[in-house]
XYZ file of C-alpha atoms in Angstrom:
407
model
C 137.285 -86.203 183.850
C 138.811 -86.278 187.330
C 136.284 -88.947 188.357
C 137.259 -91.103 185.371
C 140.923 -90.791 186.352
C 140.151 -91.986 189.853
C 138.237 -94.957 188.448
C 141.236 -95.969 186.318
C 143.539 -95.590 189.321
C 141.209 -97.795 191.349
C 141.208 -100.430 188.590
C 144.997 -100.353 188.333
C 145.278 -100.784 192.097
C 142.859 -103.715 191.902
C 144.907 -105.215 189.059
C 148.119 -104.935 191.044
C 146.585 -106.494 194.160
C 145.039 -109.387 192.180
C 147.545 -109.754 189.332
C 148.123 -113.460 189.937
C 144.404 -114.360 189.825
C 143.788 -112.194 186.754
C 146.716 -113.806 184.941
C 145.358 -117.278 185.744
C 141.945 -116.255 184.394
C 143.495 -114.938 181.170
C 145.447 -118.178 180.718
C 142.328 -120.294 181.331
C 140.276 -118.349 178.785
C 143.021 -118.717 176.172
C 143.200 -122.461 176.802
C 139.454 -122.826 176.372
C 139.555 -121.163 172.948
C 141.939 -123.865 171.673
C 139.251 -126.541 172.188
C 136.276 -124.620 170.751
C 136.690 -125.201 166.957
C 134.249 -127.842 165.706
C 132.178 -127.937 168.915
C 129.243 -125.927 167.484
C 128.378 -123.710 164.540
C 130.813 -120.801 164.118
C 132.722 -122.051 167.151
C 136.025 -120.954 165.624
C 134.675 -117.399 165.233
C 133.469 -117.297 168.835
C 136.746 -118.756 170.072
C 138.826 -116.262 168.126
C 136.659 -113.370 169.362
C 137.289 -114.456 172.962
C 140.993 -114.967 172.266
C 141.340 -111.520 170.661
C 139.487 -109.852 173.545
C 141.664 -111.604 176.144
C 144.790 -110.749 174.139
C 143.849 -107.064 174.025
C 143.082 -107.037 177.725
C 146.418 -108.745 178.432
C 148.255 -106.081 176.435
C 146.637 -103.398 178.567
C 147.421 -105.267 181.777
C 151.042 -105.729 180.673
C 151.426 -101.999 180.083
C 149.868 -101.167 183.463
C 152.004 -103.650 185.402
C 155.177 -102.535 183.660
C 154.458 -98.853 184.232
C 153.620 -99.310 187.905
C 156.209 -101.902 188.883
C 159.186 -100.313 187.158
C 158.316 -96.653 187.683
C 160.586 -94.625 189.937
C 157.740 -93.430 192.047
C 153.970 -93.552 192.470
C 151.480 -91.111 193.916
C 149.009 -93.805 194.925
C 149.607 -94.824 198.543
C 147.832 -98.181 198.065
C 150.032 -99.082 195.105
C 153.156 -98.031 196.993
C 152.072 -100.216 199.907
C 151.650 -103.254 197.620
C 155.075 -102.769 196.040
C 156.766 -102.102 199.389
C 157.191 -105.819 200.136
C 157.028 -107.259 196.646
C 159.806 -109.351 195.141
C 160.241 -107.303 191.973
C 162.332 -109.035 189.284
C 165.149 -107.466 187.322
C 164.216 -105.586 184.171
C 165.021 -107.672 181.081
C 167.129 -106.400 178.194
C 164.161 -106.617 175.827
C 162.070 -104.491 178.192
C 164.903 -101.983 178.557
C 165.245 -101.623 174.807
C 161.572 -101.361 173.886
C 160.610 -99.158 176.848
C 163.471 -96.787 175.974
C 162.140 -96.171 172.475
C 158.579 -95.822 173.789
C 159.878 -93.122 176.143
C 162.022 -91.114 173.705
C 159.685 -91.403 170.698
C 155.916 -91.059 170.867
C 155.733 -92.157 167.240
C 157.433 -95.434 168.140
C 154.951 -95.995 170.965
C 151.938 -95.341 168.737
C 153.271 -97.545 165.928
C 154.211 -100.387 168.305
C 150.803 -100.366 170.016
C 148.982 -100.238 166.676
C 151.042 -103.173 165.388
C 150.296 -105.229 168.509
C 146.566 -104.438 168.270
C 146.435 -105.484 164.616
C 148.296 -108.728 165.288
C 145.871 -109.525 168.114
C 142.786 -109.065 165.915
C 143.962 -109.939 162.383
C 142.627 -113.515 162.371
C 139.269 -112.352 163.713
C 139.109 -109.695 160.980
C 139.873 -112.321 158.317
C 137.153 -114.633 159.657
C 134.564 -111.866 159.532
C 135.693 -110.820 156.043
C 135.396 -114.351 154.639
C 131.858 -114.629 156.015
C 130.646 -111.232 154.840
C 132.553 -110.766 151.560
C 133.350 -112.823 148.483
C 136.677 -114.605 148.181
C 138.561 -111.896 146.298
C 137.330 -109.079 148.551
C 138.294 -111.111 151.601
C 141.815 -111.396 150.223
C 141.800 -107.615 149.749
C 141.166 -107.264 153.495
C 144.137 -109.513 154.257
C 146.339 -107.540 151.845
C 145.250 -104.273 153.477
C 146.156 -105.642 156.913
C 149.613 -106.698 155.725
C 150.228 -103.347 154.031
C 149.344 -101.477 157.232
C 151.610 -103.788 159.258
C 154.461 -103.184 156.801
C 153.956 -99.415 157.104
C 154.059 -99.654 160.899
C 157.227 -101.764 160.793
C 158.914 -99.221 158.513
C 157.875 -96.568 161.033
C 159.558 -98.570 163.801
C 162.735 -98.811 161.707
C 162.753 -95.062 161.119
C 162.012 -94.071 164.725
C 164.738 -96.374 166.078
C 167.286 -94.626 163.853
C 167.667 -97.378 161.251
C 167.517 -100.455 163.465
C 165.743 -103.741 162.674
C 162.283 -104.373 164.030
C 162.279 -106.204 167.355
C 159.287 -108.444 168.008
C 157.328 -107.872 170.132
C 157.976 -104.117 169.964
C 156.598 -103.466 173.472
C 157.698 -104.690 176.927
C 156.033 -107.949 177.913
C 154.923 -109.473 181.219
C 158.181 -111.240 181.975
C 157.546 -112.174 185.596
C 155.039 -114.160 187.576
C 152.525 -111.719 189.090
C 152.572 -113.904 192.209
C 155.939 -112.260 192.933
C 154.051 -109.046 193.648
C 152.108 -110.698 196.448
C 153.487 -110.906 199.937
C 152.724 -112.486 203.268
C 151.684 -109.766 205.771
C 153.604 -111.601 208.495
C 156.786 -111.777 206.452
C 159.491 -109.158 206.281
C 159.398 -106.897 203.217
C 161.508 -108.112 200.283
C 162.159 -104.598 198.969
C 162.121 -101.017 200.111
C 161.520 -97.765 198.247
C 163.746 -94.755 198.809
C 161.886 -91.707 200.076
C 163.969 -89.244 198.082
C 164.632 -91.098 194.813
C 161.619 -93.424 194.759
C 163.870 -96.246 193.532
C 163.117 -99.811 194.649
C 165.912 -101.837 196.242
C 166.028 -105.360 197.684
C 166.130 -105.702 201.436
C 168.307 -108.038 203.522
C 165.208 -110.177 204.098
C 165.368 -111.237 200.443
C 168.507 -113.239 201.307
C 166.544 -115.647 203.487
C 167.349 -119.224 202.509
C 170.001 -118.160 199.996
C 173.751 -118.195 200.087
C 175.439 -114.784 200.279
C 177.521 -115.565 197.170
C 174.396 -116.579 195.256
C 172.651 -113.396 196.360
C 175.556 -111.189 195.288
C 175.820 -113.066 191.990
C 172.206 -112.172 191.194
C 173.196 -108.491 191.373
C 176.141 -108.914 188.995
C 175.882 -106.621 185.996
C 177.055 -107.667 182.563
C 178.238 -105.412 179.779
C 174.761 -105.554 178.263
C 173.161 -104.505 181.569
C 175.120 -101.251 181.699
C 174.990 -100.512 177.968
C 172.727 -97.764 176.724
C 169.468 -99.287 175.383
C 170.097 -98.237 171.740
C 173.387 -100.186 171.780
C 171.525 -103.453 172.407
C 170.608 -103.584 168.706
C 172.963 -102.500 165.948
C 171.909 -99.824 163.507
C 172.206 -100.567 159.791
C 175.766 -99.983 158.619
C 175.118 -99.943 154.869
C 172.424 -99.923 152.217
C 172.505 -103.711 151.914
C 171.384 -104.038 155.533
C 168.567 -101.544 154.939
C 167.489 -103.405 151.818
C 167.565 -106.731 153.689
C 165.222 -105.388 156.369
C 162.941 -103.887 153.715
C 162.717 -107.238 151.930
C 161.921 -108.983 155.211
C 159.165 -106.454 156.014
C 157.602 -106.652 152.550
C 157.683 -110.445 152.219
C 154.162 -111.034 153.714
C 152.677 -108.442 151.351
C 154.236 -110.167 148.352
C 152.999 -113.550 149.560
C 149.357 -112.572 150.126
C 149.173 -110.731 146.794
C 150.362 -113.876 145.004
C 147.900 -115.973 147.036
C 145.066 -113.742 145.856
C 146.163 -114.159 142.233
C 147.131 -117.854 142.081
C 145.545 -119.497 145.136
C 147.027 -121.388 148.077
C 147.635 -124.658 146.197
C 149.695 -123.078 143.437
C 153.448 -123.505 144.003
C 154.339 -120.002 142.779
C 153.289 -118.053 145.924
C 155.048 -120.579 148.175
C 158.241 -120.635 146.105
C 158.391 -116.859 145.745
C 157.846 -116.265 149.450
C 160.475 -118.841 150.349
C 163.015 -117.289 147.980
C 162.282 -113.804 149.320
C 162.757 -115.079 152.880
C 166.129 -116.575 151.954
C 167.110 -113.414 150.088
C 166.414 -111.261 153.146
C 168.451 -113.575 155.336
C 171.372 -113.786 152.888
C 171.470 -110.012 152.434
C 171.475 -109.448 156.185
C 174.323 -111.915 156.660
C 176.407 -110.397 153.856
C 175.733 -106.898 155.214
C 177.300 -107.884 158.548
C 180.425 -109.462 157.042
C 183.312 -106.993 156.584
C 184.199 -105.931 153.088
C 186.463 -108.252 151.205
C 184.888 -111.378 152.693
C 181.881 -113.171 151.302
C 179.464 -115.028 153.563
C 179.304 -117.800 151.004
C 183.050 -118.418 151.406
C 182.906 -118.732 155.183
C 183.314 -122.222 156.675
C 180.041 -124.086 157.216
C 178.574 -124.127 160.730
C 178.837 -127.320 162.807
C 176.096 -129.897 162.571
C 173.093 -128.932 164.658
C 171.489 -131.192 167.242
C 168.344 -131.249 165.089
C 170.273 -132.674 162.146
C 171.863 -135.287 164.404
C 168.465 -136.379 165.721
C 167.093 -136.642 162.175
C 170.022 -138.923 161.314
C 169.517 -141.046 164.427
C 165.811 -141.443 163.659
C 166.621 -142.429 160.082
C 164.692 -139.509 158.588
C 166.142 -138.545 155.227
C 164.479 -135.473 153.832
C 166.451 -132.773 152.041
C 163.998 -130.031 152.984
C 164.088 -130.915 156.692
C 167.890 -131.242 156.609
C 168.213 -127.795 155.045
C 165.715 -126.331 157.491
C 167.582 -127.831 160.438
C 170.930 -126.502 159.246
C 169.402 -123.089 158.617
C 168.406 -122.884 162.272
C 172.019 -123.162 163.400
C 172.948 -120.392 165.818
C 176.704 -120.956 165.511
C 178.317 -117.775 164.104
C 180.826 -118.299 161.306
C 182.380 -114.838 161.729
C 182.707 -112.559 164.781
C 180.579 -109.884 163.117
C 177.742 -112.398 162.727
C 177.513 -112.788 166.488
C 174.646 -110.748 167.994
C 175.712 -107.834 170.168
C 173.071 -108.592 172.804
C 170.403 -111.087 173.799
C 167.784 -108.775 172.272
C 169.369 -108.952 168.837
C 170.109 -112.674 169.186
C 166.543 -113.552 170.168
C 165.188 -111.624 167.185
C 167.493 -113.458 164.777
C 166.537 -116.793 166.303
C 162.829 -115.974 165.993
C 163.252 -115.097 162.326
C 165.080 -118.367 161.707
C 162.333 -120.346 163.457
C 159.726 -118.693 161.249
C 160.906 -120.967 158.416
C 159.122 -123.863 160.136
C 155.799 -122.197 159.299
C 156.383 -123.112 155.665
C 155.397 -126.646 156.642
C 151.845 -125.264 156.953
C 151.818 -123.459 153.618
C 151.242 -124.199 149.950
C 152.258 -127.485 148.336
C 154.242 -128.599 151.396
C 151.111 -128.378 153.529
C 148.762 -130.069 151.076
C 151.148 -132.772 149.860
C 153.252 -133.576 152.934
C 152.239 -132.075 156.292
C 148.467 -132.326 156.003
C 148.378 -135.989 154.875
C 150.638 -136.966 157.772
C 148.457 -135.192 160.330
C 145.327 -136.704 158.783
C 146.928 -140.153 158.966
C 147.777 -139.580 162.628
C 144.181 -138.543 163.334
C 142.813 -141.643 161.601
C 145.077 -144.001 163.547
C 144.362 -142.436 166.956
C 140.669 -141.512 166.716
C 139.555 -144.610 168.691
C 142.099 -144.215 171.495
C 141.066 -142.489 174.677
C 143.636 -139.841 175.550
C 145.659 -139.448 172.387
C 142.462 -139.644 170.343
C 141.185 -136.519 172.100
C 144.163 -134.512 170.890
C 143.828 -136.100 167.471
C 140.228 -134.900 167.248
C 141.372 -131.365 168.069
C 143.999 -131.539 165.328
C 141.305 -132.771 162.925
C 139.182 -129.677 163.568
C 142.109 -127.382 162.779
C 142.893 -128.949 159.383
C 140.103 -127.132 157.461
C 140.869 -123.920 159.354
C 144.473 -123.918 158.147
C 143.142 -124.643 154.643
C 140.781 -121.668 154.721
C 142.420 -118.922 156.784
C 145.743 -117.304 156.002
C 146.538 -116.130 159.551
C 146.431 -119.623 161.043
C 149.760 -120.276 159.283
C 151.171 -116.740 159.266
C 153.968 -115.396 161.443
């Protein structure tokens, strides 16, 4: 057991010393998988298997780098020597929030890791199921995956003391690993306190920078000094809890209806869309103080997307509504996010509406024909035709697999 621990420590030291090269390799392997579909038999399965494996390995590498780089101390002399001169970036608000809950709640950590593992392998599992099982049984596998994900998300809500799910629920690799490398001839960028083990920037890090600019980089905002739980508001009423429950359950409802009616039937698409809007409306109304209705608030200003659609002469009611729905302008002070963590989550949920362009009747009657027309017009051109051929290979994949168009 002790020998295995030393082997892991040696691998982590190797990862830290070669983080930049390993990250480049991971990125290259992911890029290759995008071009594999249609190149040979079962190429999409092989590509997704490689992508899932690289994704899982990246999750492990992210956890190792975060734990080593932002720990207050390390027992490994080699690791301490690598970090001694590294230009370590500031911890992001998202990392502060998610790492806090991983630290104070083991259940949160287990649920978050399980959710990330499932999301990394769900498309691969669907591909295998559709090859080994009949159509209805394959849909049962997809439903089971969504039910497990919903259970894990409810666990995250409970362990964070009634707070909405933040995606991704774990700290990510938010810095270039090349920042951990240093020139042996250069002065160290940071130093580690012998007593506290905390890492601080050295005066050498000011080289080539103005003193005011350097001091400005150390400026702390209200969010930087806030306790991590305060970065995301807890639910204030039952309407907010119900809104989050509806949002969590919406994929389960959608896949069950897809199993019953099929992807071309408008009922699954319409129901899912209505449920998505219901969750968003309930969340907005839950944030507005009593006595004021969100529907009576003044409309937000015209978004830049809507302006561009007007300039281009594109008149489409669905696109206009979708553009206006992505507006980030708050109509009431309580609708303003309390931190960047909360704001980024709201923005991500608003952007998820664009995925409806790849679903149901909208996909088959509007989006798919336009992409197919683009492919036909560009297939004989050299550079743009290459990308058109890639898009052509993905058309049947989006038709067949649910997770190609799932959030």
